Short mmCIF file of N, CA and C and ligand atoms in Angstrom, two decimals:
data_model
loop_
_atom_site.label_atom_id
_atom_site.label_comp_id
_atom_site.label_asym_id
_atom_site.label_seq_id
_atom_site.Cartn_x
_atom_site.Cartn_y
_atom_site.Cartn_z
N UNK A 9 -5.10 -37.82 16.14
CA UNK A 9 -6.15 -38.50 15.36
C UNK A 9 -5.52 -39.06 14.09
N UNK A 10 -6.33 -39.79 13.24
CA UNK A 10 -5.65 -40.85 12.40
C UNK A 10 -6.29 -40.08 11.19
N UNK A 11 -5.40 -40.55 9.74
CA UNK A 11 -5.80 -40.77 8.25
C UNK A 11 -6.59 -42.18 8.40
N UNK A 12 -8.10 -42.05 8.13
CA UNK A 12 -8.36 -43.06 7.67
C UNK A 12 -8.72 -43.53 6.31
N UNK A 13 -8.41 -44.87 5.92
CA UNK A 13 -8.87 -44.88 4.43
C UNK A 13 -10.14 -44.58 4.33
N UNK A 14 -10.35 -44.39 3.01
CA UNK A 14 -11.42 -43.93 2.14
C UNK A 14 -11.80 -44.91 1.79
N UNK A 15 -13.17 -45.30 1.66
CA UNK A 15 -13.94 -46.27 0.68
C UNK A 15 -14.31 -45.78 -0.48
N UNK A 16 -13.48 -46.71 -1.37
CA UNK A 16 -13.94 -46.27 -3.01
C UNK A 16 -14.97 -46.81 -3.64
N UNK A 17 -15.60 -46.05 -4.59
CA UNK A 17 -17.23 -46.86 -5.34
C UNK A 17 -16.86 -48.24 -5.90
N UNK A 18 -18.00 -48.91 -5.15
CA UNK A 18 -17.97 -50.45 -4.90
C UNK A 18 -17.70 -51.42 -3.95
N UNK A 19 -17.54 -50.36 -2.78
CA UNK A 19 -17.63 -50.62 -1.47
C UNK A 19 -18.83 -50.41 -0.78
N UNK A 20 -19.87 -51.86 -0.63
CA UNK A 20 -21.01 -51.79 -0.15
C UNK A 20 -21.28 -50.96 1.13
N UNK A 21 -20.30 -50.74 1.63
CA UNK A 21 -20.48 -49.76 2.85
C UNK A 21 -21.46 -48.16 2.22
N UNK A 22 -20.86 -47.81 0.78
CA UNK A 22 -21.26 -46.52 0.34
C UNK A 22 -22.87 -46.65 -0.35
N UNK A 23 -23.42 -47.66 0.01
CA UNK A 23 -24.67 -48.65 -0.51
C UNK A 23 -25.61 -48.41 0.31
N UNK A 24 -25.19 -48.58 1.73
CA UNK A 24 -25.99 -48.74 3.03
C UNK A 24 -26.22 -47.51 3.28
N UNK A 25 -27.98 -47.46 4.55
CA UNK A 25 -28.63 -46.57 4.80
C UNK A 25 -27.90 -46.05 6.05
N UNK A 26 -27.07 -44.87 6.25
CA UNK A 26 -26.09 -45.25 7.87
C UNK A 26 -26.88 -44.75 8.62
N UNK A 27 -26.75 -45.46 10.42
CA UNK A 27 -27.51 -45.29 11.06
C UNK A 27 -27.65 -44.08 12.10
N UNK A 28 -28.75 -44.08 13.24
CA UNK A 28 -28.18 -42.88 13.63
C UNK A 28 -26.72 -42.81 14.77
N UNK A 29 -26.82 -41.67 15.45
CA UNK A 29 -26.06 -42.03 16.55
C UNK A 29 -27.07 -41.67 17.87
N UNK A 30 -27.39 -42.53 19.26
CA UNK A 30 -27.60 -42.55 20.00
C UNK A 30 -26.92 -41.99 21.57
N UNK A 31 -25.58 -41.50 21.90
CA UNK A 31 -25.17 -41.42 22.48
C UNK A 31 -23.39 -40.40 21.45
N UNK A 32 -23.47 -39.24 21.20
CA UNK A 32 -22.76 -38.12 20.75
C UNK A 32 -21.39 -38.49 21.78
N UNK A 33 -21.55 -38.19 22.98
CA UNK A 33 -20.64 -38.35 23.65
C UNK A 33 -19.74 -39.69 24.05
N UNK A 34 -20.22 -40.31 23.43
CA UNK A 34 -19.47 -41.95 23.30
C UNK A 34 -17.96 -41.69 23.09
N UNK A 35 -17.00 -41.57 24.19
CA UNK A 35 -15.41 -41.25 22.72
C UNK A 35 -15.48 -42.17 21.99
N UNK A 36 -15.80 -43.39 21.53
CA UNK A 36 -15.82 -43.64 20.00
C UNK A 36 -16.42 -42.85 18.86
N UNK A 37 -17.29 -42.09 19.14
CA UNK A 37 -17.96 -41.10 18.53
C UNK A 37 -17.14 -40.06 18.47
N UNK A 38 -16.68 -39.59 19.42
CA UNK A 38 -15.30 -38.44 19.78
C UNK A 38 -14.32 -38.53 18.61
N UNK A 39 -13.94 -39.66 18.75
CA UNK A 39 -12.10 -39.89 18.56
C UNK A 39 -12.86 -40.15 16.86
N UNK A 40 -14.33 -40.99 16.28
CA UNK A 40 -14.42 -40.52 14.97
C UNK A 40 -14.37 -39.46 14.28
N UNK A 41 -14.78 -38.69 14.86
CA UNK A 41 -15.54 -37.21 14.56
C UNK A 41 -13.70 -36.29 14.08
N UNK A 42 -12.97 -36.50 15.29
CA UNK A 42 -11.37 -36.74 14.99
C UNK A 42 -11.02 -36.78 13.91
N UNK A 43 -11.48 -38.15 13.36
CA UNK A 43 -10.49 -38.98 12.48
C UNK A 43 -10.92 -38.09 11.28
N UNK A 44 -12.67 -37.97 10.78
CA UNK A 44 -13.11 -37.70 9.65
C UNK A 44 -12.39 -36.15 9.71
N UNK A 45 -12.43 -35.09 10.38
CA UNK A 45 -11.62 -34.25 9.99
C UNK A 45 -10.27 -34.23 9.39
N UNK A 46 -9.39 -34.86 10.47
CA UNK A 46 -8.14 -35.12 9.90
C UNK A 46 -8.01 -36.17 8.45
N UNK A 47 -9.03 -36.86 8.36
CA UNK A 47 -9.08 -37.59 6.94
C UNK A 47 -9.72 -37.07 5.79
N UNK A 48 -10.16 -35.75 5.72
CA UNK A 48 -10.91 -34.60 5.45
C UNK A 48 -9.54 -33.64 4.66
N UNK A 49 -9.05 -33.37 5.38
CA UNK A 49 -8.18 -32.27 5.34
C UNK A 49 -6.96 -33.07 4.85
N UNK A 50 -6.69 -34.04 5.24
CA UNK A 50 -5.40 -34.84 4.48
C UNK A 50 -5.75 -35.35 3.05
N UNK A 51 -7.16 -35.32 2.53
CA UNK A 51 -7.57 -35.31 1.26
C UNK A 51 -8.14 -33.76 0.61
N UNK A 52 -7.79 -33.02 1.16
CA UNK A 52 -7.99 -31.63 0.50
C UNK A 52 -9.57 -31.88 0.00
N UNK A 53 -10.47 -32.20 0.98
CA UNK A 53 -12.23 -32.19 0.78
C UNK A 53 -12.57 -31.01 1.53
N UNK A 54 -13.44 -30.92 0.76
CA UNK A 54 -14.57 -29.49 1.40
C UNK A 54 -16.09 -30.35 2.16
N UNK A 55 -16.05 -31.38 2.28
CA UNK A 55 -16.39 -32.35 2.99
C UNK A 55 -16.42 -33.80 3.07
N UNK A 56 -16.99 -34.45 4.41
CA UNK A 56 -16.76 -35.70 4.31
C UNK A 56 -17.82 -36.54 4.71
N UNK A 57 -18.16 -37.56 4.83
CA UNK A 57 -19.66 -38.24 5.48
C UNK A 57 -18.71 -40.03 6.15
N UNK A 58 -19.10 -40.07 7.38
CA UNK A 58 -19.20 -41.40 7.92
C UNK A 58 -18.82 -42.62 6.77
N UNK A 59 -19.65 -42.69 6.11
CA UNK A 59 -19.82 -43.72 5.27
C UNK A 59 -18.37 -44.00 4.46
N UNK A 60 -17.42 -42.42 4.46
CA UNK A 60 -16.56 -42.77 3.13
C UNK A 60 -15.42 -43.60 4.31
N UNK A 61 -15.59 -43.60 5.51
CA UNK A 61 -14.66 -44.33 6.02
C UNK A 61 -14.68 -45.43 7.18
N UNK A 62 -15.94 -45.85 5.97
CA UNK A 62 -16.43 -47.49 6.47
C UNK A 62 -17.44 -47.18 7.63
N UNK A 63 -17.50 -46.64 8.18
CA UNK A 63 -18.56 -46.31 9.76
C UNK A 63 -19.86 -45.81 8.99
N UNK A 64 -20.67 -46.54 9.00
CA UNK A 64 -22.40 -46.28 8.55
C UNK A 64 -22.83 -45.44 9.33
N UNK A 65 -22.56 -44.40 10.04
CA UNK A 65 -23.27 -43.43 11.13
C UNK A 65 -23.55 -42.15 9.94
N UNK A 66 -24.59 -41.54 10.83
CA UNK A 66 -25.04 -40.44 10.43
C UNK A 66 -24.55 -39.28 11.03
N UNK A 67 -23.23 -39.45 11.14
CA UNK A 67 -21.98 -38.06 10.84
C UNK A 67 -21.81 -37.30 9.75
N UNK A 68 -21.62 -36.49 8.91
CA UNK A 68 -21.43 -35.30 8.36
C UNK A 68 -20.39 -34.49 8.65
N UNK A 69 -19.43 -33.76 7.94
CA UNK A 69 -19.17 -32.57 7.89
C UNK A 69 -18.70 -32.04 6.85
N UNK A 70 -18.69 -30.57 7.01
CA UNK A 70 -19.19 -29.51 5.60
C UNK A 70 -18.06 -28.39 5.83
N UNK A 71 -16.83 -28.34 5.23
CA UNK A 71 -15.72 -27.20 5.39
C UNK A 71 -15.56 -26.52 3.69
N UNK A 72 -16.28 -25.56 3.80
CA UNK A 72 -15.99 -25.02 2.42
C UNK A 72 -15.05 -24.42 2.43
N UNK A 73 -14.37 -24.10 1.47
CA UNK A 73 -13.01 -23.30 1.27
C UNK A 73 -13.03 -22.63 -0.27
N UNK A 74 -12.25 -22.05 -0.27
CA UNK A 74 -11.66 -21.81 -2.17
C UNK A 74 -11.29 -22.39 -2.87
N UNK A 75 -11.44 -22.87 -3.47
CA UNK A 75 -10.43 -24.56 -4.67
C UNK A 75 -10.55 -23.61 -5.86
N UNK A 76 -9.89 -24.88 -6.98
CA UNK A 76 -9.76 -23.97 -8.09
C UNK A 76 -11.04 -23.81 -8.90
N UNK A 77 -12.26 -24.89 -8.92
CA UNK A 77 -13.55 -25.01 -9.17
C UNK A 77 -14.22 -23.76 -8.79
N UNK A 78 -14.50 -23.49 -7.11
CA UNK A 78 -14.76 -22.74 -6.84
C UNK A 78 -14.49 -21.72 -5.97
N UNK A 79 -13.31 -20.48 -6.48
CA UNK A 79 -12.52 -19.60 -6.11
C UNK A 79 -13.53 -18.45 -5.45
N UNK A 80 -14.33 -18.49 -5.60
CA UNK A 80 -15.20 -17.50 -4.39
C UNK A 80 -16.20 -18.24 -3.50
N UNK A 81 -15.40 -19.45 -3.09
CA UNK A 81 -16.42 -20.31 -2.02
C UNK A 81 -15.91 -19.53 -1.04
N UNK A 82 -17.09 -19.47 0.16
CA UNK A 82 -16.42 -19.16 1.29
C UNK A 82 -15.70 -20.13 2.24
N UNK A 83 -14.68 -19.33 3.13
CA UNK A 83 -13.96 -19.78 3.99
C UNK A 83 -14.75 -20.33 5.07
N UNK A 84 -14.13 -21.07 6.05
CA UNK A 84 -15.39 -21.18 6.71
C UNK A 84 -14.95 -22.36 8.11
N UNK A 85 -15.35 -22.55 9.40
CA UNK A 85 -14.97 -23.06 10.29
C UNK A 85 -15.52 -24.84 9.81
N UNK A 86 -15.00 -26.25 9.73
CA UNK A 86 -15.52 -26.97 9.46
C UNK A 86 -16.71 -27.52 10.36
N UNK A 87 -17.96 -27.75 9.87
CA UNK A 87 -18.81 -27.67 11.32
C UNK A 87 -19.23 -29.32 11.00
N UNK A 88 -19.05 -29.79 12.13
CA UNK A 88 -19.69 -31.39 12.31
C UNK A 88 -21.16 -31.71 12.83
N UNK A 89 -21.78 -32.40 11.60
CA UNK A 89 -23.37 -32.40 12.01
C UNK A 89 -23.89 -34.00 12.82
N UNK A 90 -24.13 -34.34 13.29
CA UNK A 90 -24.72 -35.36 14.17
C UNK A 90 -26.14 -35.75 14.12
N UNK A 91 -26.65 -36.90 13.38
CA UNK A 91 -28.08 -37.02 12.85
C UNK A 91 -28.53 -35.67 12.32
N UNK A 92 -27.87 -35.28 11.07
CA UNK A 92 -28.83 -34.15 10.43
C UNK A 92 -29.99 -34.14 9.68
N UNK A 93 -31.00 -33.25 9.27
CA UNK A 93 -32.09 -33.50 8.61
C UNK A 93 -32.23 -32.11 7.95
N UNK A 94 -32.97 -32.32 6.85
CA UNK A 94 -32.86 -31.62 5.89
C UNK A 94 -34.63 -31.18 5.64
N UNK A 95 -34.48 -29.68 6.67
CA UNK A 95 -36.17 -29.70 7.09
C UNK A 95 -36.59 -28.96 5.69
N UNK A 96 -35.96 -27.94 5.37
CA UNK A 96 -36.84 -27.80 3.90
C UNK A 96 -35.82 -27.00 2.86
N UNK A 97 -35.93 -26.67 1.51
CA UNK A 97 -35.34 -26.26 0.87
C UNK A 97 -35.91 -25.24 -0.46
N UNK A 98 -35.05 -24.52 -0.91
CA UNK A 98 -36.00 -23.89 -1.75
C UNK A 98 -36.31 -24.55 -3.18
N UNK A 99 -37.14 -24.30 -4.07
CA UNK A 99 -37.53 -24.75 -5.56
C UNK A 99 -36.31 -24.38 -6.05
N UNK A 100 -35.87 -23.48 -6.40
CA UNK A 100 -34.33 -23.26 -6.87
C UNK A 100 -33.20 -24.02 -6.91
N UNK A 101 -33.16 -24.30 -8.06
CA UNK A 101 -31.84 -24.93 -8.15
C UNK A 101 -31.12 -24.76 -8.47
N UNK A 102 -29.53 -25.39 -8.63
CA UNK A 102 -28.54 -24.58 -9.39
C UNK A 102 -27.87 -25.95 -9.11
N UNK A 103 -26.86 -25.90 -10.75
CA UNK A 103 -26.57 -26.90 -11.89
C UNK A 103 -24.74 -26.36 -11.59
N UNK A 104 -23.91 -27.67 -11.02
CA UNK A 104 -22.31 -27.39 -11.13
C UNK A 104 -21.59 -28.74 -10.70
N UNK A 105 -20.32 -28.47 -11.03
CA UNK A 105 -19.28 -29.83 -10.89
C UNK A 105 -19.38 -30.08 -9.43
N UNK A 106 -19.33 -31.25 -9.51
CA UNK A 106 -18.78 -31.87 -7.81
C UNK A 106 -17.63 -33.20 -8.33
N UNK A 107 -17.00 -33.54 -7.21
CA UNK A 107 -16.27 -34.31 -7.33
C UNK A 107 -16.48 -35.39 -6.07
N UNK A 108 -15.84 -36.48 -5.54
CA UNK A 108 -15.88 -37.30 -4.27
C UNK A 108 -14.82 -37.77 -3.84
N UNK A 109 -14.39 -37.77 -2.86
CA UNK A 109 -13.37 -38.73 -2.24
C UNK A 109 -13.55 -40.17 -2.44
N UNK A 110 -14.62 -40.98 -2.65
CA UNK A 110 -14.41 -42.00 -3.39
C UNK A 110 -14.44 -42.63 -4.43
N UNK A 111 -14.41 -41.32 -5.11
CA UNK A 111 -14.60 -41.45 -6.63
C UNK A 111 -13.36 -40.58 -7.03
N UNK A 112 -12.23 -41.29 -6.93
CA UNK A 112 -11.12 -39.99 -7.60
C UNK A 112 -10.93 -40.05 -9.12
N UNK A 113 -11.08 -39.08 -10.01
CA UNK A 113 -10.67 -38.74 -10.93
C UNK A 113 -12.07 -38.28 -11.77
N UNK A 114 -13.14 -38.20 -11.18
CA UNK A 114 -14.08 -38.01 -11.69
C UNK A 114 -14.83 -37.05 -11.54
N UNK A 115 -15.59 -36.30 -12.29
CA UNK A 115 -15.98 -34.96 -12.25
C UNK A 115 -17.61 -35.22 -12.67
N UNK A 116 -18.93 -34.26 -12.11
CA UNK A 116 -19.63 -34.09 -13.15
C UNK A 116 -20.41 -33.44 -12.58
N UNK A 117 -21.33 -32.63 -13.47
CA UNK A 117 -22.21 -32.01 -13.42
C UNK A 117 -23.42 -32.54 -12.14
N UNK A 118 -24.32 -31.50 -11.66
CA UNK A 118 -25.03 -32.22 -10.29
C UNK A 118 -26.13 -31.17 -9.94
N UNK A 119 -27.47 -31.34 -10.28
CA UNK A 119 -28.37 -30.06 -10.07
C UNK A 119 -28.51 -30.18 -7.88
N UNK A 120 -28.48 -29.42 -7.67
CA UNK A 120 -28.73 -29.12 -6.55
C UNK A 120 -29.54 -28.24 -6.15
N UNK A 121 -30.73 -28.19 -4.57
CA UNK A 121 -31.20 -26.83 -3.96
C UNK A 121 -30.26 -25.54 -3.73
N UNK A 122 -30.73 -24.55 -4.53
CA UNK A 122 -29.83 -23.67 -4.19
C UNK A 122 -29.63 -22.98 -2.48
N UNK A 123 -30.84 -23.19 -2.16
CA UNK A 123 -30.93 -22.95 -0.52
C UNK A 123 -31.79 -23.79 0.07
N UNK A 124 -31.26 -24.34 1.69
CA UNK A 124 -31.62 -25.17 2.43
C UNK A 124 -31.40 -25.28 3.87
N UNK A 125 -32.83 -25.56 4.66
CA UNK A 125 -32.16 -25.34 5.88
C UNK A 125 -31.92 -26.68 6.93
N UNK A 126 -31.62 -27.28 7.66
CA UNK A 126 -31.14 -28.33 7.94
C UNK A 126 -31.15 -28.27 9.97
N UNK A 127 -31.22 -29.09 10.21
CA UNK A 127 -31.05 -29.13 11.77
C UNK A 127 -30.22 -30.74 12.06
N UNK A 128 -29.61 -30.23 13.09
CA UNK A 128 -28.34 -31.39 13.67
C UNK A 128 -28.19 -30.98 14.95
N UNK A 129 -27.13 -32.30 15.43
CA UNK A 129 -26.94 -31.83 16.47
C UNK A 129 -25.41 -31.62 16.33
N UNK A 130 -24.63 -31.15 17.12
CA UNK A 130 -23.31 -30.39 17.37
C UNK A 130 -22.70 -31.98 18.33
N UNK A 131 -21.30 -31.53 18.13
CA UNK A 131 -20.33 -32.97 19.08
C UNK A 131 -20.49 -32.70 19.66
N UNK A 132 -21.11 -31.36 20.81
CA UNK A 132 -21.50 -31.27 22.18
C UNK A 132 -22.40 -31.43 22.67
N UNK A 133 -23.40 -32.30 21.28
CA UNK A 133 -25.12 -32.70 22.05
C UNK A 133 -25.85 -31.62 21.85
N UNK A 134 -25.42 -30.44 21.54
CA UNK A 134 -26.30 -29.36 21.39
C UNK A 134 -27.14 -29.23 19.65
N UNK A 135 -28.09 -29.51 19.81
CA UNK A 135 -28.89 -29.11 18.89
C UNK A 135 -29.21 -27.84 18.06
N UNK A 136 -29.00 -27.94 16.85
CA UNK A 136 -28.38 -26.54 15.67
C UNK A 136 -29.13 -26.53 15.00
N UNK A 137 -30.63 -25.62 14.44
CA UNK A 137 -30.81 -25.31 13.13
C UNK A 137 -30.29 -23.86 12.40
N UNK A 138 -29.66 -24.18 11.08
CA UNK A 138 -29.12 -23.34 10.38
C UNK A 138 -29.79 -23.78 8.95
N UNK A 139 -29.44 -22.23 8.46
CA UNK A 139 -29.55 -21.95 6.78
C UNK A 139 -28.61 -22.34 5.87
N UNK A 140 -28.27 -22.53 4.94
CA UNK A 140 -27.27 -22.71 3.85
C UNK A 140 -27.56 -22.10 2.43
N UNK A 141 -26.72 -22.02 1.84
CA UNK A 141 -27.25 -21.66 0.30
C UNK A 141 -25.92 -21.80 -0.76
N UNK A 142 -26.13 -22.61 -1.99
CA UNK A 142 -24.94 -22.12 -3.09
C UNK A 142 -24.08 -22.93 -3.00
N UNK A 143 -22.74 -22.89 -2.66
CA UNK A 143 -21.37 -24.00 -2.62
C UNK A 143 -21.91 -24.69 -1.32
N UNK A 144 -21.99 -24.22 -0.11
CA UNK A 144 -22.34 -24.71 1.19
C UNK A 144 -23.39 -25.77 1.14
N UNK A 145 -24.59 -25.09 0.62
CA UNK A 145 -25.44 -25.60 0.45
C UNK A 145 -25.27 -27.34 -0.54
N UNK A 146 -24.75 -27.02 -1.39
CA UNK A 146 -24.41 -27.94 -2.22
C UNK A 146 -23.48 -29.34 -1.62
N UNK A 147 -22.59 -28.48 -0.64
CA UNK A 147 -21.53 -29.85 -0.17
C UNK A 147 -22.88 -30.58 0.81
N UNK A 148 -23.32 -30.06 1.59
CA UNK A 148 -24.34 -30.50 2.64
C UNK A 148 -24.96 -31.98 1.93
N UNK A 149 -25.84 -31.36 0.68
CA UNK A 149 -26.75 -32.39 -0.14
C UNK A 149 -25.36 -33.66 -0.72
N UNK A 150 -24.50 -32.94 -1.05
CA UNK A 150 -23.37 -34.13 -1.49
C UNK A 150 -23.27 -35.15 -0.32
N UNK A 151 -22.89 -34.64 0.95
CA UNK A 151 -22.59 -35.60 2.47
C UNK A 151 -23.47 -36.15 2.82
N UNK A 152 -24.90 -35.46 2.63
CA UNK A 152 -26.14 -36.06 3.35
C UNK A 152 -26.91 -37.17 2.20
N UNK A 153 -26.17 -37.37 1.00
CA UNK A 153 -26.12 -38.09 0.20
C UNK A 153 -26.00 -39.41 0.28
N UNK A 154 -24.41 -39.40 1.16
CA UNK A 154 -23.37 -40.00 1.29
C UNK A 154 -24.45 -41.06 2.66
N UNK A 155 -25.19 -40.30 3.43
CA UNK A 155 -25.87 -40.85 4.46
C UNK A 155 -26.54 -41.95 4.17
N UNK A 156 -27.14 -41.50 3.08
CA UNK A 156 -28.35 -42.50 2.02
C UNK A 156 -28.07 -43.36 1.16
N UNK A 157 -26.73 -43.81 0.72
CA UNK A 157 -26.31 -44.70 0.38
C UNK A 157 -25.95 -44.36 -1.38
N UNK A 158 -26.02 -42.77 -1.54
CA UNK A 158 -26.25 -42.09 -2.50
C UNK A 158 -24.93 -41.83 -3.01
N UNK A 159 -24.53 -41.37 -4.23
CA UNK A 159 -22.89 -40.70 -4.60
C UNK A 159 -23.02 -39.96 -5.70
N UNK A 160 -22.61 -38.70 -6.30
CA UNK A 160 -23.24 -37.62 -7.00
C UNK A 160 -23.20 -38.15 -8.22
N UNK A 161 -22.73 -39.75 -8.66
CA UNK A 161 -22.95 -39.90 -10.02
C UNK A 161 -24.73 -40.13 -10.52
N UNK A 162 -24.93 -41.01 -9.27
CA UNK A 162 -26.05 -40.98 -9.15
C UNK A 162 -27.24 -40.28 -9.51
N UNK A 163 -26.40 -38.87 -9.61
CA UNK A 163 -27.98 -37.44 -9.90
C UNK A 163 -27.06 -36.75 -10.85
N UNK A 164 -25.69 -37.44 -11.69
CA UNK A 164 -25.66 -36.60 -12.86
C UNK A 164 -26.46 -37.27 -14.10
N UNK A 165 -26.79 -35.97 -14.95
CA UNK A 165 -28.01 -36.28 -16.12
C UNK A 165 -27.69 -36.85 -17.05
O1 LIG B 207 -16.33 -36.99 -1.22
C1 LIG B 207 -16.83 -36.12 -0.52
O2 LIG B 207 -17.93 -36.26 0.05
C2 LIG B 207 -16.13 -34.80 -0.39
C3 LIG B 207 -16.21 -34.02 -1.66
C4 LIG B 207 -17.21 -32.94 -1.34
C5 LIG B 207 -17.76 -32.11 -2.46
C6 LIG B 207 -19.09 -31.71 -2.37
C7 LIG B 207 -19.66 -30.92 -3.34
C8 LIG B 207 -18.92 -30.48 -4.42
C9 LIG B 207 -17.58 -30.87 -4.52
C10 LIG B 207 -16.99 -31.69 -3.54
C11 LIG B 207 -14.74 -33.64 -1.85
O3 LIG B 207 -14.50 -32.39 -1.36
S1 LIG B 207 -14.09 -33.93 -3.45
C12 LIG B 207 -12.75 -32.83 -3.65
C13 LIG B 207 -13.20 -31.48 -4.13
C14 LIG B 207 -12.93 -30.33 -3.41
C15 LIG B 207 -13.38 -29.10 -3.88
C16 LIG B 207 -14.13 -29.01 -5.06
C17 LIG B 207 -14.41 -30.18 -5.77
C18 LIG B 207 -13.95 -31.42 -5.31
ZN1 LIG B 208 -18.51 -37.73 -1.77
#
């Protein structure tokens, strides 16, 4: 699988509403799903969204780890979401740095749901609802951001 570039802010691609996907098993869908990991991990992200590499789809994924920000994130298998939705969340919020892959050098503050639960489907077509909460929780709303044409400068105060 490939490094693909990143779209940096001011690339109307990160503007647009991305669409869904109709067919998971498409290998163009495959061999993306590929790429955004390996273009994920070759930028040391704790996640990534469709959008940062030009493809308007409603792909996602969410790999938390330890960084130096946040040294008690958990570890964690990177999981790829496929048309996700964001069925409800709690009143709770909680206030911390994020950063973006297309925004390098920039930092800022970003209130977020502290817990949220979400349903997707899996690269195998299989349909997933799960819980989140805290760092996890937080990258999710950052990516599913990224869906909406959104970027965390956007919701700093
Ligand atoms: O650009 C992206 O979408 C990936 C961000 C995800 C992120 C979400 C929430 C909070 C921080 C980052 C990248 O991972 S930016 C690199 C990074 C990694 C760990 C902590 C902070 C920034
Ligand atoms: Zn981002």
């Amino acid at each position: 699988s490939n490094v693909l570039e990143i779209a940096q802010l001011g690339n109307p691609v990160l503007r647009d509403i991305a669409q869904p996907i109709y067919n998971v098993h498409d290998p163009a869908v495959q061999t993306l799903i590929d790429d955004l990991l390996t273009t994920m991990l070759e930028g040391n992200g704790v996640g990534i969204a469709a959008p940062q590499v030009g493809q308007s789809r409603r792909i996602l994924i969410v790999a938390s780890r330890p960084n130096l920000r946040y040294p008690n994130a958990p570890t964690m298998a990177p999981i790829v979401m496929v048309n996700p939705h964001l069925l409800s969340h709690s009143e709770e919020t909680t206030t911390d740095w994020e950063g973006c892959l297309s925004i390098p050098g920039m930092r800022g503050k970003v209130k977020r749901y502290r817990a949220i639960e979400v349903e997707y489907m899996t690269r195998t077509g299989e349909m997933e609802r799960r819980e989140f909460h805290d760092f996890i929780a937080r990258i999710f709303q950052h990516e599913f951001d990224h869906l909406g044409g959104k970027v965390f400068l956007d919701r700093v105060d």
